[in-house]
CSV table of C-alpha atoms in Angstrom, one decimal:
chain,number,residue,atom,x,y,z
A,1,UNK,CA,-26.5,-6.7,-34.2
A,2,UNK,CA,-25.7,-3.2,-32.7
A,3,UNK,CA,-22.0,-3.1,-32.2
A,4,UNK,CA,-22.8,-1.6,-28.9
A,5,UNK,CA,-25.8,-1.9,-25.9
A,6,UNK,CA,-27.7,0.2,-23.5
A,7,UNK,CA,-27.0,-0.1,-20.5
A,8,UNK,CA,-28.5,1.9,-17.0
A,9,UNK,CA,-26.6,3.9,-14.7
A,10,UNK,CA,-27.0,3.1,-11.5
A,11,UNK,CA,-24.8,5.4,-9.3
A,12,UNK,CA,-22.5,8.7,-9.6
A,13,UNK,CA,-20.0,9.6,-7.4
A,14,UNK,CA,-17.7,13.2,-8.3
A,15,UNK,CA,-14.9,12.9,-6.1
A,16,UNK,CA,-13.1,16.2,-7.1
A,17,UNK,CA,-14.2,18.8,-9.6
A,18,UNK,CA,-12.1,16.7,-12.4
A,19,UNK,CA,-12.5,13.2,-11.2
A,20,UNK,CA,-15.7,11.1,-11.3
A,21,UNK,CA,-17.0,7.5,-11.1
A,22,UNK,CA,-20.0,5.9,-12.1
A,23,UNK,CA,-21.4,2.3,-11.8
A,24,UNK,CA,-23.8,0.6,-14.7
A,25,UNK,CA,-26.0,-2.3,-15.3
A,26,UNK,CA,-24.4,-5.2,-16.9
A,27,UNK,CA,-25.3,-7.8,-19.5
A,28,UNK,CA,-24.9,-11.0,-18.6
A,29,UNK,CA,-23.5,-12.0,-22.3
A,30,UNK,CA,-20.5,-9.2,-21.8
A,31,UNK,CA,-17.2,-10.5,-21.2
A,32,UNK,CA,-13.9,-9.1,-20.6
A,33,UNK,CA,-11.0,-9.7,-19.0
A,34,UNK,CA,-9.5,-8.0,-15.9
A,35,UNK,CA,-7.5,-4.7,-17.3
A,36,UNK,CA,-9.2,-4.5,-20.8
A,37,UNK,CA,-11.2,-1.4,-22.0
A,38,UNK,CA,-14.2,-0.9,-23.5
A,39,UNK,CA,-15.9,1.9,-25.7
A,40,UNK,CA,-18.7,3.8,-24.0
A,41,UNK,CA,-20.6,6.9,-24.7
A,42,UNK,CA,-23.7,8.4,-25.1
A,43,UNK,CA,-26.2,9.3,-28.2
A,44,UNK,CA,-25.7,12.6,-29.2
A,45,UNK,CA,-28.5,13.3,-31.6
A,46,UNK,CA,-29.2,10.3,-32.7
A,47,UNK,CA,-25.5,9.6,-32.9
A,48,UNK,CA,-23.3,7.6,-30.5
A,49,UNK,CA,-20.4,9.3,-29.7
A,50,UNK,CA,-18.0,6.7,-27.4
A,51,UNK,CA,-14.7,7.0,-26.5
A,52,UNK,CA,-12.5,4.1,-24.8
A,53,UNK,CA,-12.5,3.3,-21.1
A,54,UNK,CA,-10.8,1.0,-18.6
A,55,UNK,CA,-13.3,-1.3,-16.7
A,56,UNK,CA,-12.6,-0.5,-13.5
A,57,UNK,CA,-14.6,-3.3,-11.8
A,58,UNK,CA,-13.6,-6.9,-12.0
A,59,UNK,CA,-14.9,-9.7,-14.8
A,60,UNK,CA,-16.9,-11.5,-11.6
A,61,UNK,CA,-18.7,-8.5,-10.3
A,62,UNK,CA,-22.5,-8.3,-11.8
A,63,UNK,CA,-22.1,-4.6,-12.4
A,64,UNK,CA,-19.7,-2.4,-14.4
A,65,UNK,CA,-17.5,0.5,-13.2
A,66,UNK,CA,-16.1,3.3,-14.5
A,67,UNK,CA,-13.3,6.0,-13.2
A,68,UNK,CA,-13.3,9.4,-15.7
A,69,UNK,CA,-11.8,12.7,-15.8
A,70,UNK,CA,-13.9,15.8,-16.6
A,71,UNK,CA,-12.8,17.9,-19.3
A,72,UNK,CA,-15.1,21.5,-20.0
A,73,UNK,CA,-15.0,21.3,-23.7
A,74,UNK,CA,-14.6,17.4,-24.2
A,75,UNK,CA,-17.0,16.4,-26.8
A,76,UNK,CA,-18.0,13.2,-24.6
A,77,UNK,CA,-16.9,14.1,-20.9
A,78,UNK,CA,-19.1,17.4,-21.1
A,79,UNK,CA,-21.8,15.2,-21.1
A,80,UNK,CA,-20.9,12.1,-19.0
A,81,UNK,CA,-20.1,14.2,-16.0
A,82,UNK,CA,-23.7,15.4,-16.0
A,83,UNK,CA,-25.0,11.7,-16.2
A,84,UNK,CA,-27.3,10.3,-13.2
A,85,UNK,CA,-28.7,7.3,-11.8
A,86,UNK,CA,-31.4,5.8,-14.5
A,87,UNK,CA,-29.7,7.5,-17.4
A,88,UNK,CA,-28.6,5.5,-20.3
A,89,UNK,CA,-25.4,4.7,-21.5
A,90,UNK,CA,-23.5,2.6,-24.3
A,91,UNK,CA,-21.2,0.2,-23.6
A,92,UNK,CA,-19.7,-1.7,-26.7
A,93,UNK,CA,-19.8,-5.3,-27.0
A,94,UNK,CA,-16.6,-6.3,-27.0
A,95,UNK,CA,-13.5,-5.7,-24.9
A,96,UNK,CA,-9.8,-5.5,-25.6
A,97,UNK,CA,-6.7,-3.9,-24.8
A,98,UNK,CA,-2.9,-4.9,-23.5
A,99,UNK,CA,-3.0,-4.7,-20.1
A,100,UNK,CA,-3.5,-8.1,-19.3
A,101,UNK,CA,-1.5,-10.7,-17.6
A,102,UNK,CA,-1.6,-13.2,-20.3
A,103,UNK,CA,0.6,-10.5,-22.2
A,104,UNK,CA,3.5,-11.2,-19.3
A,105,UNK,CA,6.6,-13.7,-19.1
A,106,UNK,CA,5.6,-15.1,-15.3
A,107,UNK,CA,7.6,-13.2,-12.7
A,108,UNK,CA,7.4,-12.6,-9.0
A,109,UNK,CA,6.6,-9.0,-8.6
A,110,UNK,CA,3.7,-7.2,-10.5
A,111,UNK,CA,4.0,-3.3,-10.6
A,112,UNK,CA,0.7,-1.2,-11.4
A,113,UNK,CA,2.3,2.3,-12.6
A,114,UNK,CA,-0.5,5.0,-12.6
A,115,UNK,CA,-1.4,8.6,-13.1
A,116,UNK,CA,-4.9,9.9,-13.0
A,117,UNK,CA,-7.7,8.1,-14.1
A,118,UNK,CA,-5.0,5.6,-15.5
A,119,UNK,CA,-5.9,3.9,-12.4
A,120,UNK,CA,-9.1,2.0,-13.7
A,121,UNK,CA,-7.9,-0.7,-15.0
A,122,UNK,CA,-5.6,-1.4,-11.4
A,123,UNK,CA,-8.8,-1.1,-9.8
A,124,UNK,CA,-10.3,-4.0,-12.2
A,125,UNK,CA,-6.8,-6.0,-11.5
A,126,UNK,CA,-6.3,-5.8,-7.9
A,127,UNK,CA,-9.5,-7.9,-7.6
A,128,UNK,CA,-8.6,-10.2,-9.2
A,129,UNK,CA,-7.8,-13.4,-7.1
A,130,UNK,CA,-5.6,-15.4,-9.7
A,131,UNK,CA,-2.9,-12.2,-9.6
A,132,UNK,CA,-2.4,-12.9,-6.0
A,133,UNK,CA,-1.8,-16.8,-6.7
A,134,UNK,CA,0.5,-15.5,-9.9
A,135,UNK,CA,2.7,-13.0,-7.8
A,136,UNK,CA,4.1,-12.7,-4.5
A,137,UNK,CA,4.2,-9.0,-4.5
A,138,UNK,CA,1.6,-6.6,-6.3
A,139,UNK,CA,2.8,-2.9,-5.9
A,140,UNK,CA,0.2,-0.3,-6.8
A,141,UNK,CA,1.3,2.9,-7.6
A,142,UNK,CA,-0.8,6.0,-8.4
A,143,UNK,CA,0.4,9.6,-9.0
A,144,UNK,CA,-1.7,12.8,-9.3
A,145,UNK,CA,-1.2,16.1,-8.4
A,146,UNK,CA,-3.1,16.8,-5.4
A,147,UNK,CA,-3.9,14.8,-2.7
A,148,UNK,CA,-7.9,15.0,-3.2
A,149,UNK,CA,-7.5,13.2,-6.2
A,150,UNK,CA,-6.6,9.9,-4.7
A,151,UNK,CA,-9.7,9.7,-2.9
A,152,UNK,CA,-11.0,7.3,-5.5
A,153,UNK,CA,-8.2,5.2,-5.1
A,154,UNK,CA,-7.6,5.1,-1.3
A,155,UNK,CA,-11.6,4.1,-1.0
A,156,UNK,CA,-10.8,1.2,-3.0
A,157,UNK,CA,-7.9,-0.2,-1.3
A,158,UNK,CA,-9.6,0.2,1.5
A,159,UNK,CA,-12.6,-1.5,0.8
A,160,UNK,CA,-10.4,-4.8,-0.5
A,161,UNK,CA,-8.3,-5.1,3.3
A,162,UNK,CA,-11.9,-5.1,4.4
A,163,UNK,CA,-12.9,-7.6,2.4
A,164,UNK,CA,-14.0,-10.9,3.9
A,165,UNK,CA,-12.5,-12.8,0.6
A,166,UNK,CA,-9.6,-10.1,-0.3
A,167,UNK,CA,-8.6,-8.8,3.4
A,168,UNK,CA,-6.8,-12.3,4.2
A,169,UNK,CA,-5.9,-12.6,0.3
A,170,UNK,CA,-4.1,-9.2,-0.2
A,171,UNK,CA,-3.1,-8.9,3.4
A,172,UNK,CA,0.8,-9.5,2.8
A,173,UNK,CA,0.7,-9.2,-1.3
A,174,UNK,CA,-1.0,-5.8,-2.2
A,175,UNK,CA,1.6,-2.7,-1.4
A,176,UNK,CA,-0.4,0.4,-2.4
A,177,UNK,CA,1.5,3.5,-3.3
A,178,UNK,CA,-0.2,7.1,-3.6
A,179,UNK,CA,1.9,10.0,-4.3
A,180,UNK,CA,1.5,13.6,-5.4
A,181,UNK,CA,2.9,16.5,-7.2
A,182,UNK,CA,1.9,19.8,-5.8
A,183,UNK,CA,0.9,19.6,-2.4
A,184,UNK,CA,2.8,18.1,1.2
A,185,UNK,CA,2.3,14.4,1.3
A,186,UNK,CA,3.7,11.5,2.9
A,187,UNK,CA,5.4,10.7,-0.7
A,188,UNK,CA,6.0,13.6,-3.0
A,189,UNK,CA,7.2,13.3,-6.7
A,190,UNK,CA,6.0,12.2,-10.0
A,191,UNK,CA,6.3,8.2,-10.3
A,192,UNK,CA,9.0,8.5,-12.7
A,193,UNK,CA,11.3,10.0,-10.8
A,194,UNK,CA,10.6,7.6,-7.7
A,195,UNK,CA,11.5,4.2,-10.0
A,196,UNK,CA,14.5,5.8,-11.6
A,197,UNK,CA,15.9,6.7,-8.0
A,198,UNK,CA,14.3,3.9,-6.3
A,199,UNK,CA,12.7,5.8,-4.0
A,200,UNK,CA,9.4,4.3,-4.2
A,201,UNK,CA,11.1,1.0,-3.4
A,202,UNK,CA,13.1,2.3,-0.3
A,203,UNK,CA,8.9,3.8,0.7
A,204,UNK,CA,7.8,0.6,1.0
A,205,UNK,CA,10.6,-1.7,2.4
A,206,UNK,CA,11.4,-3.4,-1.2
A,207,UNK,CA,14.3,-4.2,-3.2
A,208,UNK,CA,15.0,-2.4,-6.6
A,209,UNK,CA,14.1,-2.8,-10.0
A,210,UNK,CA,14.7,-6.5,-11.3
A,211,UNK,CA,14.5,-6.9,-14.7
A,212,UNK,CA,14.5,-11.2,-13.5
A,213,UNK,CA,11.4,-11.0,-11.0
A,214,UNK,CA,9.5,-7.8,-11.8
A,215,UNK,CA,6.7,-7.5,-14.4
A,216,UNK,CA,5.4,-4.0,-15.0
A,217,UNK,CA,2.0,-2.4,-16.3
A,218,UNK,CA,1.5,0.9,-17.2
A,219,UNK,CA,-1.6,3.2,-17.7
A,220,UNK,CA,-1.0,7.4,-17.5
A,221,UNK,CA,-0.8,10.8,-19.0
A,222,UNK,CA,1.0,10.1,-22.7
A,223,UNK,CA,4.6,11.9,-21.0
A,224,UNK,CA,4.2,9.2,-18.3
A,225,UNK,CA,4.5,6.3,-21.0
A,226,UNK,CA,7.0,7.7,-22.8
A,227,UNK,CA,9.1,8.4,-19.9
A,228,UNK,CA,8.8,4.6,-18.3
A,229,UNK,CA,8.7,3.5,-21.5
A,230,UNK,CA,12.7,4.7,-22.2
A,231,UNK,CA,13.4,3.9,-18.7
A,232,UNK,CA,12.3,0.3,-19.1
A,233,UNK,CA,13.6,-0.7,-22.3
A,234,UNK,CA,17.0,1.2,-21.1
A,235,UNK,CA,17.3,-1.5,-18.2
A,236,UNK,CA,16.7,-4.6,-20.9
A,237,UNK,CA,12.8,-4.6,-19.9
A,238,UNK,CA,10.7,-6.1,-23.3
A,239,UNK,CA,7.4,-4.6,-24.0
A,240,UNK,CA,4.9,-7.3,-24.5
A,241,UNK,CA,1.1,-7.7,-26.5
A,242,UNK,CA,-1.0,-10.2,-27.6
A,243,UNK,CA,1.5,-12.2,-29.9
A,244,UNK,CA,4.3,-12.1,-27.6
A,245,UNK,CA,4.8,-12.1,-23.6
A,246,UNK,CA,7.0,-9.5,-22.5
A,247,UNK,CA,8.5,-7.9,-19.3
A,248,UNK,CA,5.9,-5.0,-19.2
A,249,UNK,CA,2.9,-3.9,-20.9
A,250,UNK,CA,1.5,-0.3,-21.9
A,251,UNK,CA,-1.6,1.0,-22.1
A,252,UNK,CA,-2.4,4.0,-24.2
A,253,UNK,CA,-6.3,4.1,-25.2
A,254,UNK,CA,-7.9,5.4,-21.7
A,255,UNK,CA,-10.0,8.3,-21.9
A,256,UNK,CA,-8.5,12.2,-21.8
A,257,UNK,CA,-10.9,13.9,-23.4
């Protein structure tokens, strides 16, 4: 068996001229769990050529997403920003990565830290009912540089308070965070910076950093993870995987190029 399947696109949507989402058909035998990646790609003369992606829709959903830079000269993202609805794509069979709950010691607060396109796997998360039962707080943050690049994520956090199910579910759990770099916003300053002086905290009307009661996810530009990374481990945080829980968890194998 192919260690990979074709699979249809059935949207596009290019939000900026760097950022881009795209929904595909799903097979029913494909199984993941909320916050893992998968590879995808295309076939480039006869050859696939995949790279590894965040699902950014939810396990229960019939459909996959996807949320992806564009790069000029990247050997897949060339291509994929050009795809269009009844193209075909490859999606591999199976899924994996760290950012998954199982890989956290139970706590009280969750905090999604992301830059970019380091978002997708949030996007899978914060639909996922059994966080909101697991956690009384879920903070999501998400830096980028200018403000049009948050559209992606301030469509989606919209469209969960709307939510028949969600609305009521994430009403007084989901604290969503957008902040950016270069332009005049109502936060400013790259998410590092915001932990370390607890800024982002004071923002939203919530206590510090508690290495007893916060859990931590991460997904972002490599300087990002090395950053939070240091800062975390420097405040007695443990970085957890699939043999043993921890107080955070890092993912490195989303897409750049």
């Amino acid at each position: 068996m192919s260690a990979f399947q074709t699979e249809t696109v059935l949207s596009v949507q290019h939000w900026t001229d760097s950022l881009f989402s795209f929904t595909a058909t799903r097979d029913p035998g494909f199984r993941f769990q909320n916050g893992q990646f998968v590879m995808i790609g295309l076939e480039i003369e006869g050859r696939p050529l995949l790279r590894a992606y965040s699902m950014a829709s939810a396990n229960h959903e019939e459909t996959l997403e996807f949320f992806s830079i564009k790069v000029a000269d990247g050997p897949l993202t060339s291509r994929l920003q050009k795809i269009r609805e009844g193209d075909p794509i490859l999606v591999g069979r199976k899924a994996t990565g760290t950012l998954i709950t199982g890989n956290l010691i139970p706590g009280k607060r969750l905090l999604l830290l992301s830059t970019g396109t380091g978002l997708a796997p949030f996007a899978s998360l914060i639909k996922d009912p059994d966080i909101y039962e697991n956690y009384e707080t879920i903070v999501l943050a998400h830096g980028c540089r200018q403000v049009s690049e948050l559209a992606y994520g301030e469509r989606l956090v919209e469209k969960l308070r709307q939510d028949e199910l969600f609305g009521p579910l994430i009403a007084d759990k989901l604290v969503y965070y957008p902040t950016v770099t270069r332009e005049p916003f109502r936060n400013r300053g790259r998410i590092t910076d915001l932990i370390a002086s607890n800024q982002l905290f004071h923002d939203v009307g919530l206590s510090g950093l508690d290495r007893e009661t916060d859990r931590v996810m991460l997904c972002g530009s490599p300087g990002m993870l090395e950053e939070l990374h240091a800062m975390f481990t420097g405040h007695g945080f443990t970085e957890g995987n699939h043999s043993e829980p921890g107080h955070f968890v890092i993912e490195k194998a989303f897409v750049e190029r």
